């Protein structure tokens, strides 16, 4: 998306903390809820992922959560898929759908910033399905204002990430429709100029930020605005893969970690990673001469 400075930002406000309401608090399945008998075997994976989302909100260290997010994502589309769908369809389990949207949105953000755009879009496709079930649960529970706002916030973040994917994959024709929806959300909730990612563009285009002007904003104007932002040389860096999100390779066997943070740093130089103690031990004789604190750590010691 575009920041109010007119350029896409690598880490979006809606992506950094892809949560809403109390979605970061792991919630038990209500014993009296209609969905209690549909308890998926992989339910613990969802609770672990929700806990990691809480840690992300406190520390902003993405590596804390990706393994848990991935494990839950695989369960959602694996053998427990039908059980999870049935659970989300029970209004009493609304909170679990809410948490799941936050988890999937955060995983999609990690993948987007890594440059794994196809995989990010697959995660977003699953999130769209959960969002639809979450919306039905909110409606069935009477459209409580707090729940509606929470749903709207998660839907905004989902669209925000998808818009970024479209920009990065240069599918610009898909951007205007999303742009209008995102700007409309910012208008509806009175987001400040500093918070806006889309609505500020109307003033740039010489239009007042009204609901009607958003609806009637021509595709050509939106694409013109986007092209102006993308002409900034610094945007290429922002749109490219972010170094902090790249998966690590084992120094000895060159295996790639399946999720960020699974491979451990050498305890001496803090500069190389290993897939496990065996590779670390076997490689020590080769690595020892180069295991210097200046490479990224402090006190020199055996890995």
C-alpha atoms as a PDB file:
ATOM      1  CA  UNK A   1       0.000   0.000   0.000  1.00  0.00           C
ATOM      2  CA  UNK A   2       0.999   3.630  -0.147  1.00  0.00           C
ATOM      3  CA  UNK A   3       1.963   5.608   2.904  1.00  0.00           C
ATOM      4  CA  UNK A   4       0.776   9.175   3.332  1.00  0.00           C
ATOM      5  CA  UNK A   5       4.179  10.183   2.006  1.00  0.00           C
ATOM      6  CA  UNK A   6       3.171   8.660  -1.326  1.00  0.00           C
ATOM      7  CA  UNK A   7       5.326   5.532  -1.359  1.00  0.00           C
ATOM      8  CA  UNK A   8       4.662   1.886  -0.532  1.00  0.00           C
ATOM      9  CA  UNK A   9       5.923   0.972   2.926  1.00  0.00           C
ATOM     10  CA  UNK A  10       7.678  -2.356   3.539  1.00  0.00           C
ATOM     11  CA  UNK A  11       6.031  -3.026   6.900  1.00  0.00           C
ATOM     12  CA  UNK A  12       2.480  -1.758   7.051  1.00  0.00           C
ATOM     13  CA  UNK A  13       0.693  -0.644  10.217  1.00  0.00           C
ATOM     14  CA  UNK A  14      -2.093  -3.104   9.463  1.00  0.00           C
ATOM     15  CA  UNK A  15       0.410  -5.864   8.871  1.00  0.00           C
ATOM     16  CA  UNK A  16       2.727  -5.355  11.841  1.00  0.00           C
ATOM     17  CA  UNK A  17      -0.015  -6.205  14.310  1.00  0.00           C
ATOM     18  CA  UNK A  18      -2.581  -8.153  12.333  1.00  0.00           C
ATOM     19  CA  UNK A  19      -4.992  -8.304  15.216  1.00  0.00           C
ATOM     20  CA  UNK A  20      -8.176  -6.645  16.370  1.00  0.00           C
ATOM     21  CA  UNK A  21      -9.987  -6.451  19.678  1.00  0.00           C
ATOM     22  CA  UNK A  22      -8.853  -9.262  21.980  1.00  0.00           C
ATOM     23  CA  UNK A  23      -7.768 -11.576  19.178  1.00  0.00           C
ATOM     24  CA  UNK A  24      -4.278 -11.954  20.681  1.00  0.00           C
ATOM     25  CA  UNK A  25      -5.646 -13.658  23.796  1.00  0.00           C
ATOM     26  CA  UNK A  26      -5.872 -17.464  23.363  1.00  0.00           C
ATOM     27  CA  UNK A  27      -9.494 -18.440  23.954  1.00  0.00           C
ATOM     28  CA  UNK A  28     -10.863 -21.784  25.122  1.00  0.00           C
ATOM     29  CA  UNK A  29     -13.665 -23.512  23.280  1.00  0.00           C
ATOM     30  CA  UNK A  30     -16.810 -22.945  25.323  1.00  0.00           C
ATOM     31  CA  UNK A  31     -17.958 -26.271  26.747  1.00  0.00           C
ATOM     32  CA  UNK A  32     -21.573 -25.249  26.365  1.00  0.00           C
ATOM     33  CA  UNK A  33     -21.154 -23.998  22.827  1.00  0.00           C
ATOM     34  CA  UNK A  34     -22.801 -25.869  19.944  1.00  0.00           C
ATOM     35  CA  UNK A  35     -19.341 -26.190  18.415  1.00  0.00           C
ATOM     36  CA  UNK A  36     -17.832 -27.977  21.430  1.00  0.00           C
ATOM     37  CA  UNK A  37     -18.495 -31.401  19.948  1.00  0.00           C
ATOM     38  CA  UNK A  38     -16.560 -30.361  16.817  1.00  0.00           C
ATOM     39  CA  UNK A  39     -13.299 -29.916  18.735  1.00  0.00           C
ATOM     40  CA  UNK A  40     -10.588 -30.349  16.033  1.00  0.00           C
ATOM     41  CA  UNK A  41      -7.635 -32.583  16.852  1.00  0.00           C
ATOM     42  CA  UNK A  42      -5.327 -29.713  15.950  1.00  0.00           C
ATOM     43  CA  UNK A  43      -7.007 -27.217  18.288  1.00  0.00           C
ATOM     44  CA  UNK A  44      -3.835 -26.883  20.368  1.00  0.00           C
ATOM     45  CA  UNK A  45      -2.004 -25.581  17.295  1.00  0.00           C
ATOM     46  CA  UNK A  46      -4.414 -22.676  17.089  1.00  0.00           C
ATOM     47  CA  UNK A  47      -3.887 -21.820  20.754  1.00  0.00           C
ATOM     48  CA  UNK A  48      -0.108 -21.937  20.302  1.00  0.00           C
ATOM     49  CA  UNK A  49      -0.332 -19.666  17.254  1.00  0.00           C
ATOM     50  CA  UNK A  50      -2.558 -17.215  19.146  1.00  0.00           C
ATOM     51  CA  UNK A  51      -0.031 -17.135  21.977  1.00  0.00           C
ATOM     52  CA  UNK A  52       2.767 -16.366  19.523  1.00  0.00           C
ATOM     53  CA  UNK A  53       0.669 -13.545  18.107  1.00  0.00           C
ATOM     54  CA  UNK A  54       0.512 -12.120  21.618  1.00  0.00           C
ATOM     55  CA  UNK A  55       4.315 -12.288  21.853  1.00  0.00           C
ATOM     56  CA  UNK A  56       4.604 -10.553  18.476  1.00  0.00           C
ATOM     57  CA  UNK A  57       2.471  -7.705  19.745  1.00  0.00           C
ATOM     58  CA  UNK A  58       4.814  -7.290  22.686  1.00  0.00           C
ATOM     59  CA  UNK A  59       8.187  -7.764  21.023  1.00  0.00           C
ATOM     60  CA  UNK A  60       7.746  -7.287  17.234  1.00  0.00           C
ATOM     61  CA  UNK A  61      10.119 -10.259  16.693  1.00  0.00           C
ATOM     62  CA  UNK A  62       8.579 -12.051  13.731  1.00  0.00           C
ATOM     63  CA  UNK A  63      10.757 -15.142  14.178  1.00  0.00           C
ATOM     64  CA  UNK A  64       8.894 -15.962  17.393  1.00  0.00           C
ATOM     65  CA  UNK A  65       5.747 -16.920  15.589  1.00  0.00           C
ATOM     66  CA  UNK A  66       6.146 -18.236  12.056  1.00  0.00           C
ATOM     67  CA  UNK A  67       6.614 -21.931  12.991  1.00  0.00           C
ATOM     68  CA  UNK A  68       3.386 -21.846  15.022  1.00  0.00           C
ATOM     69  CA  UNK A  69       1.493 -19.885  12.345  1.00  0.00           C
ATOM     70  CA  UNK A  70       2.607 -22.350   9.671  1.00  0.00           C
ATOM     71  CA  UNK A  71       1.668 -25.400  11.731  1.00  0.00           C
ATOM     72  CA  UNK A  72      -1.827 -24.017  12.299  1.00  0.00           C
ATOM     73  CA  UNK A  73      -2.183 -22.981   8.655  1.00  0.00           C
ATOM     74  CA  UNK A  74      -1.334 -26.513   7.515  1.00  0.00           C
ATOM     75  CA  UNK A  75      -3.885 -27.935   9.952  1.00  0.00           C
ATOM     76  CA  UNK A  76      -6.578 -25.579   8.650  1.00  0.00           C
ATOM     77  CA  UNK A  77      -6.163 -26.843   5.115  1.00  0.00           C
ATOM     78  CA  UNK A  78      -5.314 -30.454   6.011  1.00  0.00           C
ATOM     79  CA  UNK A  79      -7.248 -33.349   7.481  1.00  0.00           C
ATOM     80  CA  UNK A  80      -8.947 -31.125  10.070  1.00  0.00           C
ATOM     81  CA  UNK A  81     -10.221 -28.681   7.432  1.00  0.00           C
ATOM     82  CA  UNK A  82     -13.880 -29.695   7.715  1.00  0.00           C
ATOM     83  CA  UNK A  83     -13.813 -29.725  11.525  1.00  0.00           C
ATOM     84  CA  UNK A  84     -12.392 -26.199  11.593  1.00  0.00           C
ATOM     85  CA  UNK A  85     -14.976 -24.963   9.104  1.00  0.00           C
ATOM     86  CA  UNK A  86     -17.765 -26.388  11.241  1.00  0.00           C
ATOM     87  CA  UNK A  87     -16.288 -24.819  14.353  1.00  0.00           C
ATOM     88  CA  UNK A  88     -16.088 -21.379  12.711  1.00  0.00           C
ATOM     89  CA  UNK A  89     -19.689 -21.739  11.533  1.00  0.00           C
ATOM     90  CA  UNK A  90     -20.903 -21.884  15.154  1.00  0.00           C
ATOM     91  CA  UNK A  91     -21.702 -18.341  16.369  1.00  0.00           C
ATOM     92  CA  UNK A  92     -20.545 -19.277  19.883  1.00  0.00           C
ATOM     93  CA  UNK A  93     -17.046 -19.764  18.486  1.00  0.00           C
ATOM     94  CA  UNK A  94     -16.838 -16.322  16.877  1.00  0.00           C
ATOM     95  CA  UNK A  95     -13.673 -15.487  18.815  1.00  0.00           C
ATOM     96  CA  UNK A  96     -11.744 -18.374  17.279  1.00  0.00           C
ATOM     97  CA  UNK A  97     -12.509 -17.183  13.762  1.00  0.00           C
ATOM     98  CA  UNK A  98     -11.370 -13.701  14.794  1.00  0.00           C
ATOM     99  CA  UNK A  99      -8.052 -15.001  16.142  1.00  0.00           C
ATOM    100  CA  UNK A 100      -7.519 -17.164  13.080  1.00  0.00           C
ATOM    101  CA  UNK A 101      -7.864 -14.165  10.755  1.00  0.00           C
ATOM    102  CA  UNK A 102      -5.160 -12.363  12.725  1.00  0.00           C
ATOM    103  CA  UNK A 103      -2.856 -15.391  12.589  1.00  0.00           C
ATOM    104  CA  UNK A 104      -3.301 -15.939   8.855  1.00  0.00           C
ATOM    105  CA  UNK A 105      -2.894 -12.248   8.090  1.00  0.00           C
ATOM    106  CA  UNK A 106       0.372 -12.152  10.017  1.00  0.00           C
ATOM    107  CA  UNK A 107       1.681 -15.241   8.230  1.00  0.00           C
ATOM    108  CA  UNK A 108       0.729 -13.715   4.868  1.00  0.00           C
ATOM    109  CA  UNK A 109       2.640 -10.561   5.820  1.00  0.00           C
ATOM    110  CA  UNK A 110       5.781 -12.533   6.658  1.00  0.00           C
ATOM    111  CA  UNK A 111       5.572 -14.320   3.314  1.00  0.00           C
ATOM    112  CA  UNK A 112       4.869 -11.106   1.410  1.00  0.00           C
ATOM    113  CA  UNK A 113       7.841  -9.345   2.926  1.00  0.00           C
ATOM    114  CA  UNK A 114      10.004 -12.388   2.171  1.00  0.00           C
ATOM    115  CA  UNK A 115       8.998 -12.207  -1.485  1.00  0.00           C
ATOM    116  CA  UNK A 116       7.044 -15.494  -1.404  1.00  0.00           C
ATOM    117  CA  UNK A 117       4.081 -13.795  -3.054  1.00  0.00           C
ATOM    118  CA  UNK A 118       2.343 -16.884  -4.426  1.00  0.00           C
ATOM    119  CA  UNK A 119       2.357 -18.538  -1.029  1.00  0.00           C
ATOM    120  CA  UNK A 120       1.215 -15.322   0.619  1.00  0.00           C
ATOM    121  CA  UNK A 121      -1.770 -15.201  -1.722  1.00  0.00           C
ATOM    122  CA  UNK A 122      -2.659 -18.818  -0.901  1.00  0.00           C
ATOM    123  CA  UNK A 123      -2.746 -17.926   2.793  1.00  0.00           C
ATOM    124  CA  UNK A 124      -4.922 -14.900   2.025  1.00  0.00           C
ATOM    125  CA  UNK A 125      -7.347 -17.107   0.093  1.00  0.00           C
ATOM    126  CA  UNK A 126      -7.834 -19.214   3.201  1.00  0.00           C
ATOM    127  CA  UNK A 127      -8.166 -16.090   5.337  1.00  0.00           C
ATOM    128  CA  UNK A 128     -10.929 -14.808   3.040  1.00  0.00           C
ATOM    129  CA  UNK A 129     -12.898 -18.009   3.723  1.00  0.00           C
ATOM    130  CA  UNK A 130     -12.477 -17.653   7.498  1.00  0.00           C
ATOM    131  CA  UNK A 131     -13.404 -13.959   7.289  1.00  0.00           C
ATOM    132  CA  UNK A 132     -16.691 -14.864   5.593  1.00  0.00           C
ATOM    133  CA  UNK A 133     -17.504 -17.355   8.360  1.00  0.00           C
ATOM    134  CA  UNK A 134     -16.491 -14.813  11.003  1.00  0.00           C
ATOM    135  CA  UNK A 135     -18.817 -12.227   9.461  1.00  0.00           C
ATOM    136  CA  UNK A 136     -21.749 -14.658   9.542  1.00  0.00           C
ATOM    137  CA  UNK A 137     -21.044 -15.401  13.212  1.00  0.00           C
ATOM    138  CA  UNK A 138     -20.974 -11.675  14.055  1.00  0.00           C
ATOM    139  CA  UNK A 139     -24.308 -11.220  12.279  1.00  0.00           C
ATOM    140  CA  UNK A 140     -25.822 -14.243  14.037  1.00  0.00           C
ATOM    141  CA  UNK A 141     -24.732 -12.796  17.383  1.00  0.00           C
ATOM    142  CA  UNK A 142     -26.610  -9.557  16.730  1.00  0.00           C
ATOM    143  CA  UNK A 143     -23.966  -7.331  15.108  1.00  0.00           C
ATOM    144  CA  UNK A 144     -22.627  -5.970  18.388  1.00  0.00           C
ATOM    145  CA  UNK A 145     -20.818  -2.682  17.578  1.00  0.00           C
ATOM    146  CA  UNK A 146     -17.494  -3.873  19.034  1.00  0.00           C
ATOM    147  CA  UNK A 147     -17.664  -7.118  17.052  1.00  0.00           C
ATOM    148  CA  UNK A 148     -18.544  -5.297  13.825  1.00  0.00           C
ATOM    149  CA  UNK A 149     -15.633  -2.926  14.289  1.00  0.00           C
ATOM    150  CA  UNK A 150     -13.314  -5.853  14.975  1.00  0.00           C
ATOM    151  CA  UNK A 151     -14.483  -7.636  11.826  1.00  0.00           C
ATOM    152  CA  UNK A 152     -14.137  -4.465   9.754  1.00  0.00           C
ATOM    153  CA  UNK A 153     -10.597  -3.965  11.046  1.00  0.00           C
ATOM    154  CA  UNK A 154      -9.519  -7.493  10.121  1.00  0.00           C
ATOM    155  CA  UNK A 155     -11.159  -7.219   6.713  1.00  0.00           C
ATOM    156  CA  UNK A 156      -9.313  -3.930   6.147  1.00  0.00           C
ATOM    157  CA  UNK A 157      -5.988  -5.560   7.045  1.00  0.00           C
ATOM    158  CA  UNK A 158      -6.711  -8.530   4.777  1.00  0.00           C
ATOM    159  CA  UNK A 159      -7.437  -6.198   1.844  1.00  0.00           C
ATOM    160  CA  UNK A 160      -4.417  -4.087   2.744  1.00  0.00           C
ATOM    161  CA  UNK A 161      -2.050  -7.066   2.423  1.00  0.00           C
ATOM    162  CA  UNK A 162      -3.752  -8.288  -0.759  1.00  0.00           C
ATOM    163  CA  UNK A 163      -3.366  -4.824  -2.305  1.00  0.00           C
ATOM    164  CA  UNK A 164       0.357  -4.971  -1.526  1.00  0.00           C
ATOM    165  CA  UNK A 165       0.611  -8.355  -3.210  1.00  0.00           C
ATOM    166  CA  UNK A 166      -1.126  -6.999  -6.308  1.00  0.00           C
ATOM    167  CA  UNK A 167       1.310  -4.071  -6.431  1.00  0.00           C
ATOM    168  CA  UNK A 168       4.346  -6.318  -5.973  1.00  0.00           C
ATOM    169  CA  UNK A 169       3.165  -8.706  -8.691  1.00  0.00           C
ATOM    170  CA  UNK A 170       2.339  -5.726 -10.922  1.00  0.00           C
ATOM    171  CA  UNK A 171      -1.319  -6.690 -11.315  1.00  0.00           C
ATOM    172  CA  UNK A 172      -2.277  -3.061 -11.249  1.00  0.00           C
ATOM    173  CA  UNK A 173      -5.665  -3.583 -12.881  1.00  0.00           C
ATOM    174  CA  UNK A 174      -6.837  -5.295  -9.680  1.00  0.00           C
ATOM    175  CA  UNK A 175      -5.807  -2.382  -7.462  1.00  0.00           C
ATOM    176  CA  UNK A 176      -8.521   0.295  -8.001  1.00  0.00           C
ATOM    177  CA  UNK A 177     -11.443  -1.746  -6.621  1.00  0.00           C
ATOM    178  CA  UNK A 178      -9.490  -2.606  -3.478  1.00  0.00           C
ATOM    179  CA  UNK A 179      -8.235   0.967  -3.214  1.00  0.00           C
ATOM    180  CA  UNK A 180     -11.809   2.308  -2.990  1.00  0.00           C
ATOM    181  CA  UNK A 181     -12.791  -0.231  -0.323  1.00  0.00           C
ATOM    182  CA  UNK A 182      -9.725   0.577   1.757  1.00  0.00           C
ATOM    183  CA  UNK A 183     -10.210   4.336   1.445  1.00  0.00           C
ATOM    184  CA  UNK A 184     -13.886   3.928   2.397  1.00  0.00           C
ATOM    185  CA  UNK A 185     -12.892   2.094   5.568  1.00  0.00           C
ATOM    186  CA  UNK A 186     -10.484   4.862   6.535  1.00  0.00           C
ATOM    187  CA  UNK A 187     -13.226   7.448   6.005  1.00  0.00           C
ATOM    188  CA  UNK A 188     -15.814   5.428   7.931  1.00  0.00           C
ATOM    189  CA  UNK A 189     -13.606   5.130  10.997  1.00  0.00           C
ATOM    190  CA  UNK A 190     -12.214   8.644  10.867  1.00  0.00           C
ATOM    191  CA  UNK A 191      -8.586   7.618  10.564  1.00  0.00           C
ATOM    192  CA  UNK A 192      -6.156  10.496  10.962  1.00  0.00           C
ATOM    193  CA  UNK A 193      -3.970  11.659   8.086  1.00  0.00           C
ATOM    194  CA  UNK A 194      -0.990   9.924   9.682  1.00  0.00           C
ATOM    195  CA  UNK A 195      -2.934   6.641   9.883  1.00  0.00           C
ATOM    196  CA  UNK A 196      -4.280   6.781   6.341  1.00  0.00           C
ATOM    197  CA  UNK A 197      -2.781   4.605   3.630  1.00  0.00           C
ATOM    198  CA  UNK A 198      -5.342   5.378   0.882  1.00  0.00           C
ATOM    199  CA  UNK A 199      -7.769   8.177   1.746  1.00  0.00           C
ATOM    200  CA  UNK A 200      -5.090  10.886   1.646  1.00  0.00           C
ATOM    201  CA  UNK A 201      -4.739  10.197  -2.091  1.00  0.00           C
ATOM    202  CA  UNK A 202      -8.034  11.974  -2.785  1.00  0.00           C
ATOM    203  CA  UNK A 203      -6.590  15.283  -1.661  1.00  0.00           C
ATOM    204  CA  UNK A 204      -3.508  14.592  -3.761  1.00  0.00           C
ATOM    205  CA  UNK A 205      -5.866  14.113  -6.713  1.00  0.00           C
ATOM    206  CA  UNK A 206      -7.722  17.348  -5.949  1.00  0.00           C
ATOM    207  CA  UNK A 207     -10.875  15.752  -4.506  1.00  0.00           C
ATOM    208  CA  UNK A 208     -12.552  16.090  -1.141  1.00  0.00           C
ATOM    209  CA  UNK A 209     -12.464  12.870   0.924  1.00  0.00           C
ATOM    210  CA  UNK A 210     -16.157  11.973   0.785  1.00  0.00           C
ATOM    211  CA  UNK A 211     -17.918   8.640   0.320  1.00  0.00           C
ATOM    212  CA  UNK A 212     -19.297   9.748  -3.032  1.00  0.00           C
ATOM    213  CA  UNK A 213     -15.897  10.873  -4.324  1.00  0.00           C
ATOM    214  CA  UNK A 214     -14.387   7.553  -3.281  1.00  0.00           C
ATOM    215  CA  UNK A 215     -17.081   5.619  -5.160  1.00  0.00           C
ATOM    216  CA  UNK A 216     -16.733   7.782  -8.259  1.00  0.00           C
ATOM    217  CA  UNK A 217     -12.938   7.960  -8.295  1.00  0.00           C
ATOM    218  CA  UNK A 218     -11.917   6.765 -11.802  1.00  0.00           C
ATOM    219  CA  UNK A 219      -9.593   3.799 -12.149  1.00  0.00           C
ATOM    220  CA  UNK A 220      -7.328   5.981 -14.273  1.00  0.00           C
ATOM    221  CA  UNK A 221      -6.830   8.458 -11.421  1.00  0.00           C
ATOM    222  CA  UNK A 222      -5.973   5.707  -8.958  1.00  0.00           C
ATOM    223  CA  UNK A 223      -3.510   4.129 -11.372  1.00  0.00           C
ATOM    224  CA  UNK A 224      -1.981   7.532 -12.090  1.00  0.00           C
ATOM    225  CA  UNK A 225      -1.446   8.090  -8.384  1.00  0.00           C
ATOM    226  CA  UNK A 226       0.075   4.626  -8.010  1.00  0.00           C
ATOM    227  CA  UNK A 227       2.379   5.173 -10.989  1.00  0.00           C
ATOM    228  CA  UNK A 228       3.604   8.442  -9.473  1.00  0.00           C
ATOM    229  CA  UNK A 229       4.510   6.671  -6.246  1.00  0.00           C
ATOM    230  CA  UNK A 230       6.193   3.781  -8.057  1.00  0.00           C
ATOM    231  CA  UNK A 231       8.368   6.204 -10.022  1.00  0.00           C
ATOM    232  CA  UNK A 232      10.280   6.939  -6.818  1.00  0.00           C
ATOM    233  CA  UNK A 233      13.655   5.082  -7.031  1.00  0.00           C
ATOM    234  CA  UNK A 234      13.441   4.118  -3.363  1.00  0.00           C
ATOM    235  CA  UNK A 235      10.261   2.123  -3.967  1.00  0.00           C
ATOM    236  CA  UNK A 236      12.153  -0.752  -5.603  1.00  0.00           C
ATOM    237  CA  UNK A 237      13.880  -1.428  -2.295  1.00  0.00           C
ATOM    238  CA  UNK A 238      10.619  -1.253  -0.382  1.00  0.00           C
ATOM    239  CA  UNK A 239       8.838  -3.639  -2.763  1.00  0.00           C
ATOM    240  CA  UNK A 240      11.689  -6.133  -2.815  1.00  0.00           C
ATOM    241  CA  UNK A 241      12.222  -8.986  -0.336  1.00  0.00           C
ATOM    242  CA  UNK A 242      13.085  -7.708   3.129  1.00  0.00           C
ATOM    243  CA  UNK A 243      16.377  -9.116   4.526  1.00  0.00           C
ATOM    244  CA  UNK A 244      14.965  -9.629   8.027  1.00  0.00           C
ATOM    245  CA  UNK A 245      12.302 -11.982   6.635  1.00  0.00           C
ATOM    246  CA  UNK A 246      14.614 -14.314   4.694  1.00  0.00           C
ATOM    247  CA  UNK A 247      14.946 -17.944   5.747  1.00  0.00           C
ATOM    248  CA  UNK A 248      18.361 -19.068   6.958  1.00  0.00           C
ATOM    249  CA  UNK A 249      20.597 -21.786   5.486  1.00  0.00           C
ATOM    250  CA  UNK A 250      22.549 -24.312   7.533  1.00  0.00           C
ATOM    251  CA  UNK A 251      26.254 -23.448   7.174  1.00  0.00           C
ATOM    252  CA  UNK A 252      27.261 -27.106   6.826  1.00  0.00           C
ATOM    253  CA  UNK A 253      24.540 -28.896   4.809  1.00  0.00           C
ATOM    254  CA  UNK A 254      22.884 -25.828   3.208  1.00  0.00           C
ATOM    255  CA  UNK A 255      19.413 -26.965   4.278  1.00  0.00           C
ATOM    256  CA  UNK A 256      16.843 -24.158   4.428  1.00  0.00           C
ATOM    257  CA  UNK A 257      14.818 -23.683   7.580  1.00  0.00           C
ATOM    258  CA  UNK A 258      11.106 -24.370   6.987  1.00  0.00           C
ATOM    259  CA  UNK A 259      10.085 -21.311   9.005  1.00  0.00           C
ATOM    260  CA  UNK A 260      11.844 -18.206  10.269  1.00  0.00           C
ATOM    261  CA  UNK A 261      13.697 -18.746  13.536  1.00  0.00           C
ATOM    262  CA  UNK A 262      13.978 -22.552  13.561  1.00  0.00           C
ATOM    263  CA  UNK A 263      17.720 -22.699  12.829  1.00  0.00           C
ATOM    264  CA  UNK A 264      19.959 -21.557  15.664  1.00  0.00           C
ATOM    265  CA  UNK A 265      22.795 -19.040  15.510  1.00  0.00           C
ATOM    266  CA  UNK A 266      26.353 -20.009  16.365  1.00  0.00           C
ATOM    267  CA  UNK A 267      26.811 -19.042  19.986  1.00  0.00           C
ATOM    268  CA  UNK A 268      30.232 -17.546  19.282  1.00  0.00           C
ATOM    269  CA  UNK A 269      30.082 -15.324  16.217  1.00  0.00           C
ATOM    270  CA  UNK A 270      26.280 -14.963  16.045  1.00  0.00           C
ATOM    271  CA  UNK A 271      26.717 -14.851  12.266  1.00  0.00           C
ATOM    272  CA  UNK A 272      25.978 -18.344  10.923  1.00  0.00           C
ATOM    273  CA  UNK A 273      23.115 -20.784  11.411  1.00  0.00           C
ATOM    274  CA  UNK A 274      22.895 -24.543  11.852  1.00  0.00           C
ATOM    275  CA  UNK A 275      19.982 -26.916  11.348  1.00  0.00           C
ATOM    276  CA  UNK A 276      20.937 -28.881  14.449  1.00  0.00           C
ATOM    277  CA  UNK A 277      23.697 -29.903  16.878  1.00  0.00           C
ATOM    278  CA  UNK A 278      25.094 -32.611  14.575  1.00  0.00           C
ATOM    279  CA  UNK A 279      25.895 -30.195  11.749  1.00  0.00           C
ATOM    280  CA  UNK A 280      27.165 -27.664  14.258  1.00  0.00           C
ATOM    281  CA  UNK A 281      29.536 -30.194  15.850  1.00  0.00           C
ATOM    282  CA  UNK A 282      30.831 -31.603  12.564  1.00  0.00           C
ATOM    283  CA  UNK A 283      31.451 -28.126  11.166  1.00  0.00           C
ATOM    284  CA  UNK A 284      33.252 -26.757  14.221  1.00  0.00           C
ATOM    285  CA  UNK A 285      36.801 -27.523  13.031  1.00  0.00           C
ATOM    286  CA  UNK A 286      36.133 -25.666   9.780  1.00  0.00           C
ATOM    287  CA  UNK A 287      34.218 -22.823  11.339  1.00  0.00           C
ATOM    288  CA  UNK A 288      36.425 -22.288  14.409  1.00  0.00           C
ATOM    289  CA  UNK A 289      39.107 -20.097  12.703  1.00  0.00           C
ATOM    290  CA  UNK A 290      36.388 -17.707  11.487  1.00  0.00           C
ATOM    291  CA  UNK A 291      34.241 -17.745  14.616  1.00  0.00           C
ATOM    292  CA  UNK A 292      35.093 -14.225  15.699  1.00  0.00           C
ATOM    293  CA  UNK A 293      32.910 -11.907  17.801  1.00  0.00           C
ATOM    294  CA  UNK A 294      33.210  -9.181  15.159  1.00  0.00           C
ATOM    295  CA  UNK A 295      31.079 -11.252  12.787  1.00  0.00           C
ATOM    296  CA  UNK A 296      27.966 -10.455  14.732  1.00  0.00           C
ATOM    297  CA  UNK A 297      28.347 -11.579  18.333  1.00  0.00           C
ATOM    298  CA  UNK A 298      30.220 -10.529  21.422  1.00  0.00           C
ATOM    299  CA  UNK A 299      32.236 -12.937  23.541  1.00  0.00           C
ATOM    300  CA  UNK A 300      33.987 -15.641  21.551  1.00  0.00           C
ATOM    301  CA  UNK A 301      33.109 -19.169  22.558  1.00  0.00           C
ATOM    302  CA  UNK A 302      32.498 -22.515  20.987  1.00  0.00           C
ATOM    303  CA  UNK A 303      29.162 -22.758  19.181  1.00  0.00           C
END
